Amino acid sequence: MTRAASESFALRHIGPRPDDRDRMLQALGVPTLDALIDEVVPAHIRRTAPLVEPAAESEAEFLTRLRTVEARNGRHRSFIGMGYYGTVTPAVIQRMVLENPGWYTPYTPYQAEIAQGRLEALLTFQTAVSDLTGMDVANASLLDEATAAAEAMTLLRRVSRKPATAQRFLVVGAVFPQTLELLMSRAEPLGLQVESVGAEHLAIADDVFGVLLQYPDGGGEVRDIAPVIAAAHAVGALVAVGSDLLALTLLVPPGELGADIVYGSAQRFGVPLGYGGPHAAFFATREAFVRQAPGRLIGVSVDSQGGSAYRMALQTREQHIRREKATSNICTAQALLANIAGFYAVYHGADGLAAIAGRIHARASQLATGLQALGLVQHNTAFFDTLKISGVPLDLLRVTADTARLNFRWFPDAVGISLDETTTAEDVSAILNVFAKVSERGTQIVEDAPSPLPGGLRRTSPFLTHPVFTTHRSELQITRYIRHLERRDIGLDTSMIPLGSCTMKLNAAAEMLPITWPGFSTLHPFVPVDQAEGYQAVFRDLERMLCDITGFASVSLQPNSGAQVELAGWMVIRAWHRARGDARRTVALIPSSAHGTNPASAVMAGMKVVVVACDGQGNVDLADLRAKAAQHASTLAALMVTYPSTHGVYEDAIREICEVVHAHGGQVYMDGANMNAQVGLTSPALIGADVCHLNLHKTFAIPHGGGGPGMGPIGVAAHLAAYLPAHPVICTGGDDGIHAVAAAPWGSASILLISYAYMCLLGGEGMTEATRYAILNANYIKARLEHAYPVLYTGRAGRVAHELILDLRPLKQASGIDEMDVAKRLMDYGFHAPTVSFPVPGTLMIEPTESESRDELDRFCEAMLAIRAEIEAVIDGRVDRRDNVLKHAPHTAAVVMADEWTRPYPRSVAAFPLPYLRTHKTWPAVGRIDNPFGDRNLICACPPISEYEDALA
Amino acid sequence: MYPADLKYTKDHEWIRVDTDAADVGITDFAQQQLGDVVFVELPQVGRVLSQGEVFGTIESVKAVSELFSPVAGEIVAINDALTSAPEQVNADPHTAWIIRVRTSNPSDLDALLDAEAYTQHVS
């Protein structure tokens, strides 16, 4: 059976057609793509056997097969709770946001003027969180609830006024097991001690810097937490409270009870369970602590026209600036999921959310009454949605529940049942029937069961009072609101996003479809593994394929971001050294060109960072590496190196670099950020690495979601396999696995389906072809632009790898026009800027990926060349150095259409500098944003409507 | 350009010695390198510093830098005005003091640069 060429996914994924390829090669002066690859990739690291697995499937074949895989996942009803709850994603949000490339393809909103839509949506999320928790400031989300708890712990240590010797952290009462696990995981390398204690007779000693508790607690009990908070504060300890946004519509918020941090998961605000994720964790704190807080923070500032505009605030906290001194190694939020949660709050409003919470609580109360009528013991004297029951033989109950296809949470001596938004009256009856059967008694449903919540803990303060939560209620209104926001942003559905180091390739529709199929989207992460056979089969395939691509022996799919996997990689290396009795090995060698996350992650694993210099060509300085490796020979833990380098070059000496490190007893950790230039051509194992992580959201097609989610599996050589991360609830990982690094056993499992689809649809051959075209596209851009802009680093034969750095510093010297002016002017041309000032200040780094067609590459190059001509006019003195089209960029429609026009250039030059813009114009939503103003006047919640009125007046 | 009555460190702090205490700030060169200053993290009054010790951080939109004490001594005052108006550091760097220190070791000053030497250092 032959497949039509138009049914080949490789032809959909890869941009240039065969005749384009030939013309592009001609422009490069090489006869064939093979010849180009031979020039670029050093022969001594090339794969000898081609990547053949898997065989490519067509979209239709793949989706049909995946339906059968989906059917292998169980369809039990889950009442397990533990931070994961059934929820209803409103269909309009599913269609308009989750399944919409306008929302899932954009990058993190660094270029704020063309990201106002999702910045407003994230600000709405922050507002909802700060309202519901009763805190001053909320961030734009973190990776998962357990990670947020760990971040809370480290924030409390940073802001504590106690001496550095105060290293004890108390976990009071019941918390979720995955939360406790991540606290231990993060505390140990930092020298902090986590201790679990009961809430009764609490004694907080002087060396305790912080306390964490849950409200409702980890078993579902709702207690007044004010006494614990007061006791902690009385001795100078600070308090983090894990909570539940839905419960907080009914309960007095922790902020009103004195909490210093409130964190938790926003998953039950409309985000599918997805067998563990991706979900948005929330994190809120006091204004006084905000400069020490982790994660992205959206703030309000003003633009060049004096109007209100949104942007990411206080970026100096982040690891790309502070490196090993960063507040956290976390780069990203869970933007797409935070936006879904924010829209869920917009969709339901305060009254709707309270009604949903009230219904859940009423059903839980009804169930409690029914169970007590059966003579059972219900342990939670006050609860929101979770009951803890004993008084029945648990073995028998387990079998009976399984037969009725119900999943509960199993304690050693009790059973936990959590209800949620999806729980029906029939579910309550079904649960009662199971208990009745085991207790051999008849059930009785009580209609109006009393609520056990004490009056003093019932919320009285208003929340979600901003008009955004009341004005978009009909479906047309909310459709138009979401669409209005979407149109303000540039995603891959608008134009190429040439961000270097970010790999903004196609996120194909067929890859995205399965994530909302119910067999994948409704599965709770802690169901028995035999109810997740479909997922498990996908994991096995995926692990095998990733091993094949990396050359490694084992892969863990747990870490759910680049930051988390870096920590996991360092912890695995640390565990290996320790197991060999070599605990002194704590020096991390990191090249100066490394991404800022690398040193931040190493420090979190208890490493001491030693920076290795780069030479004039941008390569690791071998002499410096040799000297530093020798100097730290007895303490060297590992080198962390990106390949090809962050400078966009295949370093010839990479094998030698790895050998030097190995010779001094260190391991080699390869940052897989640039894996898109390796797949099928070489591999981390061939290069000599022991560990490598894979940013599935770069190379393997998971969309960036406007700033998250991501997934970062870790691959390791055989000797490290035993240390791959374990999990406290579900058995996974190596025999001597390190503590879990993510809340869920397989991280954000549902989006692994996207990478799985990518690999199955392209096949081994297609993935290799993708790598080759990524290199072709980058070198084609180089050939078109190098006469206008100097290319900072090149490798063999004057070629670049899959990305290239344009050096704008000489032009700035000559014209005063800098990289930021070019970035903003590109918006007028309809493009998102390349990566600005990373890894070298004053430069732009371009990564086109294989997915961009020659037409789009040409359009981008023409825009860059037109901008170069505009700079030339400044250099020539034909236009003023300050009052010119570059310094005033970007130009909004309102500016260009103002009644008065005083600029020294025509309006048409401002808005339509090239002919294609007449038919293909994207207007920046706001003028250039005043960043210092926003950081000096921090506002991180939706501004009152009066501010917009003032701006219009 | 660099006032002659100040002494300077190679880390770009200046110090102006009075009879009983000395003001410390960052130089014009430093504020230019940082760009628009958005936040100055001030230490507690009463803290005792050794020479070269980090006493705070200064942040711009794009960079963050630690502040090093040019001399040993006790912090007797901090410039609270910078909390609400950090841009003063950009506007008038050699007036916008950050901390006032009662120096404990006058000979610390001998190791510092004078205006001429500092001008050479940054050129």
mmCIF file of C-alpha atoms in Angstrom, chain A residues 378-609:
data_model
loop_
_atom_site.group_PDB
_atom_site.id
_atom_site.type_symbol
_atom_site.label_atom_id
_atom_site.label_comp_id
_atom_site.label_asym_id
_atom_site.label_seq_id
_atom_site.Cartn_x
_atom_site.Cartn_y
_atom_site.Cartn_z
ATOM 1 C CA GLN A 378 -15.935 9.386 59.825
ATOM 2 C CA HIS A 379 -12.773 10.971 61.237
ATOM 3 C CA ASN A 380 -12.912 14.492 59.807
ATOM 4 C CA THR A 381 -14.938 16.527 62.270
ATOM 5 C CA ALA A 382 -14.967 19.435 59.862
ATOM 6 C CA PHE A 383 -14.306 18.988 56.152
ATOM 7 C CA PHE A 384 -14.818 20.583 52.767
ATOM 8 C CA ASP A 385 -14.901 17.737 50.236
ATOM 9 C CA THR A 386 -12.915 14.895 51.787
ATOM 10 C CA LEU A 387 -13.932 12.204 54.272
ATOM 11 C CA LYS A 388 -11.752 9.745 56.143
ATOM 12 C CA ILE A 389 -13.578 6.590 57.157
ATOM 13 C CA SER A 390 -12.877 3.475 59.147
ATOM 14 C CA GLY A 391 -14.940 0.737 60.712
ATOM 15 C CA VAL A 392 -15.100 -1.599 57.722
ATOM 16 C CA PRO A 393 -12.779 -4.411 56.681
ATOM 17 C CA LEU A 394 -10.571 -2.565 54.201
ATOM 18 C CA ASP A 395 -9.614 -5.627 52.147
ATOM 19 C CA LEU A 396 -13.199 -6.455 51.463
ATOM 20 C CA LEU A 397 -14.028 -2.809 50.807
ATOM 21 C CA ARG A 398 -11.228 -2.613 48.289
ATOM 22 C CA VAL A 399 -12.515 -5.547 46.301
ATOM 23 C CA THR A 400 -16.102 -4.319 46.440
ATOM 24 C CA ALA A 401 -15.152 -0.791 45.378
ATOM 25 C CA ASP A 402 -13.087 -2.149 42.521
ATOM 26 C CA THR A 403 -15.987 -4.257 41.333
ATOM 27 C CA ALA A 404 -18.168 -1.151 41.406
ATOM 28 C CA ARG A 405 -15.356 0.616 39.465
ATOM 29 C CA LEU A 406 -14.701 3.175 42.168
ATOM 30 C CA ASN A 407 -11.224 4.365 43.260
ATOM 31 C CA PHE A 408 -10.661 5.582 46.822
ATOM 32 C CA ARG A 409 -7.563 6.688 48.721
ATOM 33 C CA TRP A 410 -6.218 3.886 50.905
ATOM 34 C CA PHE A 411 -4.663 4.753 54.254
ATOM 35 C CA PRO A 412 -3.172 1.908 56.340
ATOM 36 C CA ASP A 413 -6.207 1.937 58.632
ATOM 37 C CA ALA A 414 -8.833 4.000 56.835
ATOM 38 C CA VAL A 415 -10.186 5.005 53.482
ATOM 39 C CA GLY A 416 -10.276 8.515 52.037
ATOM 40 C CA ILE A 417 -12.975 9.796 49.715
ATOM 41 C CA SER A 418 -12.777 13.159 47.954
ATOM 42 C CA LEU A 419 -15.696 14.535 46.009
ATOM 43 C CA ASP A 420 -15.414 17.090 43.247
ATOM 44 C CA GLU A 421 -17.270 19.158 40.690
ATOM 45 C CA THR A 422 -18.071 16.079 38.616
ATOM 46 C CA THR A 423 -19.555 14.102 41.519
ATOM 47 C CA THR A 424 -23.240 13.342 40.917
ATOM 48 C CA ALA A 425 -26.039 12.165 43.191
ATOM 49 C CA GLU A 426 -25.617 8.751 41.529
ATOM 50 C CA ASP A 427 -21.946 8.740 42.542
ATOM 51 C CA VAL A 428 -22.902 9.394 46.163
ATOM 52 C CA SER A 429 -25.391 6.502 46.010
ATOM 53 C CA ALA A 430 -22.836 4.237 44.376
ATOM 54 C CA ILE A 431 -20.289 4.976 47.105
ATOM 55 C CA LEU A 432 -22.847 4.418 49.848
ATOM 56 C CA ASN A 433 -23.908 1.158 48.229
ATOM 57 C CA VAL A 434 -20.356 -0.149 48.301
ATOM 58 C CA PHE A 435 -20.078 0.583 52.030
ATOM 59 C CA ALA A 436 -23.568 -0.799 52.663
ATOM 60 C CA LYS A 437 -22.655 -4.004 50.931
ATOM 61 C CA VAL A 438 -19.500 -4.415 52.989
ATOM 62 C CA SER A 439 -21.276 -3.481 56.238
ATOM 63 C CA GLU A 440 -24.235 -5.615 55.262
ATOM 64 C CA ARG A 441 -26.686 -2.860 55.983
ATOM 65 C CA GLY A 442 -29.152 -0.833 53.941
ATOM 66 C CA THR A 443 -28.361 2.718 52.847
ATOM 67 C CA GLN A 444 -30.390 5.770 53.358
ATOM 68 C CA ILE A 445 -29.819 9.070 51.536
ATOM 69 C CA VAL A 446 -30.405 12.125 53.680
ATOM 70 C CA GLU A 447 -31.347 15.118 51.555
ATOM 71 C CA ASP A 448 -30.345 17.999 53.806
ATOM 72 C CA ALA A 449 -27.336 16.853 55.713
ATOM 73 C CA PRO A 450 -25.882 19.474 58.064
ATOM 74 C CA SER A 451 -22.571 21.103 57.185
ATOM 75 C CA PRO A 452 -19.854 20.384 59.731
ATOM 76 C CA LEU A 453 -17.982 23.650 59.060
ATOM 77 C CA PRO A 454 -17.800 25.809 62.179
ATOM 78 C CA GLY A 455 -19.214 29.291 61.728
ATOM 79 C CA GLY A 456 -15.897 30.886 62.632
ATOM 80 C CA LEU A 457 -14.201 29.358 59.609
ATOM 81 C CA ARG A 458 -16.853 30.364 57.079
ATOM 82 C CA ARG A 459 -15.692 32.981 54.659
ATOM 83 C CA THR A 460 -17.339 36.381 54.898
ATOM 84 C CA SER A 461 -14.931 38.505 52.851
ATOM 85 C CA PRO A 462 -15.801 39.132 49.188
ATOM 86 C CA PHE A 463 -13.631 37.828 46.334
ATOM 87 C CA LEU A 464 -13.453 38.145 42.552
ATOM 88 C CA THR A 465 -15.006 41.581 42.765
ATOM 89 C CA HIS A 466 -13.158 42.989 39.748
ATOM 90 C CA PRO A 467 -15.503 43.515 36.778
ATOM 91 C CA VAL A 468 -13.591 40.957 34.687
ATOM 92 C CA PHE A 469 -15.237 38.300 36.867
ATOM 93 C CA THR A 470 -18.768 39.573 36.264
ATOM 94 C CA THR A 471 -18.904 40.961 32.724
ATOM 95 C CA HIS A 472 -18.249 37.939 30.512
ATOM 96 C CA ARG A 473 -21.030 35.534 31.342
ATOM 97 C CA SER A 474 -22.924 34.646 28.192
ATOM 98 C CA GLU A 475 -21.029 32.340 25.881
ATOM 99 C CA LEU A 476 -20.819 34.974 23.161
ATOM 100 C CA GLN A 477 -19.369 37.443 25.637
ATOM 101 C CA ILE A 478 -16.721 35.054 26.868
ATOM 102 C CA THR A 479 -15.960 33.837 23.337
ATOM 103 C CA ARG A 480 -15.378 37.400 22.247
ATOM 104 C CA TYR A 481 -13.379 38.253 25.354
ATOM 105 C CA ILE A 482 -11.007 35.325 24.829
ATOM 106 C CA ARG A 483 -10.764 36.106 21.121
ATOM 107 C CA HIS A 484 -10.130 39.788 21.882
ATOM 108 C CA LEU A 485 -7.178 38.806 24.063
ATOM 109 C CA GLU A 486 -5.886 36.230 21.600
ATOM 110 C CA ARG A 487 -5.730 38.790 18.772
ATOM 111 C CA ARG A 488 -3.318 40.920 20.758
ATOM 112 C CA ASP A 489 -0.652 38.209 20.759
ATOM 113 C CA ILE A 490 1.725 36.729 18.230
ATOM 114 C CA GLY A 491 1.792 32.947 18.161
ATOM 115 C CA LEU A 492 2.991 30.503 15.542
ATOM 116 C CA ASP A 493 -0.437 30.872 13.955
ATOM 117 C CA THR A 494 0.587 34.452 13.052
ATOM 118 C CA SER A 495 4.209 34.248 11.958
ATOM 119 C CA MET A 496 7.565 32.654 12.573
ATOM 120 C CA ILE A 497 8.868 33.050 16.133
ATOM 121 C CA PRO A 498 12.631 32.958 15.566
ATOM 122 C CA LEU A 499 13.626 32.667 19.238
ATOM 123 C CA GLY A 500 17.077 31.188 19.568
ATOM 124 C CA SER A 501 17.414 28.381 22.117
ATOM 125 C CA CYS A 502 13.609 27.984 22.232
ATOM 126 C CA THR A 503 12.963 25.778 19.170
ATOM 127 C CA MET A 504 9.599 27.199 18.163
ATOM 128 C CA LYS A 505 8.728 24.421 15.750
ATOM 129 C CA LEU A 506 5.329 23.268 14.540
ATOM 130 C CA ASN A 507 2.971 21.944 17.201
ATOM 131 C CA ALA A 508 0.823 19.897 14.871
ATOM 132 C CA ALA A 509 -2.930 19.677 15.368
ATOM 133 C CA ALA A 510 -2.818 15.885 15.137
ATOM 134 C CA GLU A 511 -0.236 15.822 17.942
ATOM 135 C CA MET A 512 -2.526 17.925 20.120
ATOM 136 C CA LEU A 513 -5.807 16.076 19.553
ATOM 137 C CA PRO A 514 -5.313 13.150 21.979
ATOM 138 C CA ILE A 515 -4.664 15.251 25.079
ATOM 139 C CA THR A 516 -8.378 15.967 25.491
ATOM 140 C CA TRP A 517 -9.590 12.445 24.743
ATOM 141 C CA PRO A 518 -11.357 11.336 27.932
ATOM 142 C CA GLY A 519 -9.364 8.114 28.317
ATOM 143 C CA PHE A 520 -6.271 10.267 28.661
ATOM 144 C CA SER A 521 -7.602 13.503 30.149
ATOM 145 C CA THR A 522 -9.725 12.238 33.052
ATOM 146 C CA LEU A 523 -7.272 9.793 34.625
ATOM 147 C CA HIS A 524 -6.152 10.524 38.195
ATOM 148 C CA PRO A 525 -2.358 10.186 38.651
ATOM 149 C CA PHE A 526 -2.666 7.816 41.604
ATOM 150 C CA VAL A 527 -5.007 5.210 40.101
ATOM 151 C CA PRO A 528 -3.644 1.663 40.286
ATOM 152 C CA VAL A 529 -1.160 1.236 37.436
ATOM 153 C CA ASP A 530 -3.276 -1.526 35.894
ATOM 154 C CA GLN A 531 -5.943 1.081 35.180
ATOM 155 C CA ALA A 532 -3.454 3.073 33.121
ATOM 156 C CA GLU A 533 -2.245 0.428 30.705
ATOM 157 C CA GLY A 534 -2.681 2.747 27.744
ATOM 158 C CA TYR A 535 -0.493 5.406 29.301
ATOM 159 C CA GLN A 536 2.030 2.837 30.487
ATOM 160 C CA ALA A 537 2.331 1.458 26.975
ATOM 161 C CA VAL A 538 2.965 4.977 25.645
ATOM 162 C CA PHE A 539 5.609 5.555 28.344
ATOM 163 C CA ARG A 540 7.422 2.326 27.450
ATOM 164 C CA ASP A 541 7.477 3.222 23.760
ATOM 165 C CA LEU A 542 8.545 6.759 24.492
ATOM 166 C CA GLU A 543 11.333 5.674 26.837
ATOM 167 C CA ARG A 544 12.619 3.227 24.275
ATOM 168 C CA MET A 545 12.601 5.830 21.519
ATOM 169 C CA LEU A 546 14.313 8.420 23.715
ATOM 170 C CA CYS A 547 16.982 5.866 24.680
ATOM 171 C CA ASP A 548 17.533 5.192 21.005
ATOM 172 C CA ILE A 549 17.872 8.914 20.242
ATOM 173 C CA THR A 550 20.189 9.688 23.179
ATOM 174 C CA GLY A 551 22.153 6.439 23.181
ATOM 175 C CA PHE A 552 21.426 6.045 26.890
ATOM 176 C CA ALA A 553 20.283 3.038 28.920
ATOM 177 C CA SER A 554 17.380 4.551 30.867
ATOM 178 C CA VAL A 555 14.992 7.466 30.858
ATOM 179 C CA SER A 556 12.760 8.961 33.558
ATOM 180 C CA LEU A 557 9.661 10.774 32.371
ATOM 181 C CA GLN A 558 8.975 12.386 35.744
ATOM 182 C CA PRO A 559 10.499 15.901 35.697
ATOM 183 C CA ASN A 560 7.943 18.341 34.382
ATOM 184 C CA SER A 561 10.114 21.211 33.229
ATOM 185 C CA GLY A 562 13.633 22.060 32.189
ATOM 186 C CA ALA A 563 14.380 23.486 35.627
ATOM 187 C CA GLN A 564 13.073 20.434 37.439
ATOM 188 C CA VAL A 565 15.020 18.016 35.298
ATOM 189 C CA GLU A 566 18.234 19.947 35.776
ATOM 190 C CA LEU A 567 17.822 19.533 39.501
ATOM 191 C CA ALA A 568 17.024 15.847 38.965
ATOM 192 C CA GLY A 569 20.156 15.405 36.846
ATOM 193 C CA TRP A 570 22.368 16.982 39.486
ATOM 194 C CA MET A 571 20.737 14.944 42.233
ATOM 195 C CA VAL A 572 21.305 11.712 40.296
ATOM 196 C CA ILE A 573 24.969 12.585 39.813
ATOM 197 C CA ARG A 574 25.244 13.480 43.492
ATOM 198 C CA ALA A 575 23.634 10.194 44.536
ATOM 199 C CA TRP A 576 26.077 8.239 42.358
ATOM 200 C CA HIS A 577 29.117 9.953 43.860
ATOM 201 C CA ARG A 578 27.752 9.388 47.364
ATOM 202 C CA ALA A 579 27.015 5.737 46.713
ATOM 203 C CA ARG A 580 30.683 5.395 45.815
ATOM 204 C CA GLY A 581 31.701 7.023 49.056
ATOM 205 C CA ASP A 582 32.708 10.203 47.279
ATOM 206 C CA ALA A 583 30.484 12.762 48.976
ATOM 207 C CA ARG A 584 33.151 15.447 48.627
ATOM 208 C CA ARG A 585 32.433 15.763 44.932
ATOM 209 C CA THR A 586 30.368 18.928 44.921
ATOM 210 C CA VAL A 587 32.028 21.153 42.340
ATOM 211 C CA ALA A 588 29.978 21.950 39.255
ATOM 212 C CA LEU A 589 31.955 23.196 36.264
ATOM 213 C CA ILE A 590 29.760 25.380 34.098
ATOM 214 C CA PRO A 591 30.891 27.264 30.976
ATOM 215 C CA SER A 592 30.312 31.007 31.020
ATOM 216 C CA SER A 593 28.078 30.607 27.965
ATOM 217 C CA ALA A 594 25.623 28.373 29.861
ATOM 218 C CA HIS A 595 21.971 29.189 30.312
ATOM 219 C CA GLY A 596 21.402 30.838 33.716
ATOM 220 C CA THR A 597 19.269 27.930 34.852
ATOM 221 C CA ASN A 598 22.321 25.640 34.849
ATOM 222 C CA PRO A 599 24.173 27.309 37.744
ATOM 223 C CA ALA A 600 20.889 27.977 39.584
ATOM 224 C CA SER A 601 19.995 24.272 39.440
ATOM 225 C CA ALA A 602 23.466 23.136 40.466
ATOM 226 C CA VAL A 603 23.318 25.328 43.561
ATOM 227 C CA MET A 604 19.946 23.835 44.515
ATOM 228 C CA ALA A 605 21.564 20.402 44.451
ATOM 229 C CA GLY A 606 24.172 21.620 46.922
ATOM 230 C CA MET A 607 26.892 22.152 44.333
ATOM 231 C CA LYS A 608 29.512 24.871 44.248
ATOM 232 C CA VAL A 609 29.651 26.504 40.836
#
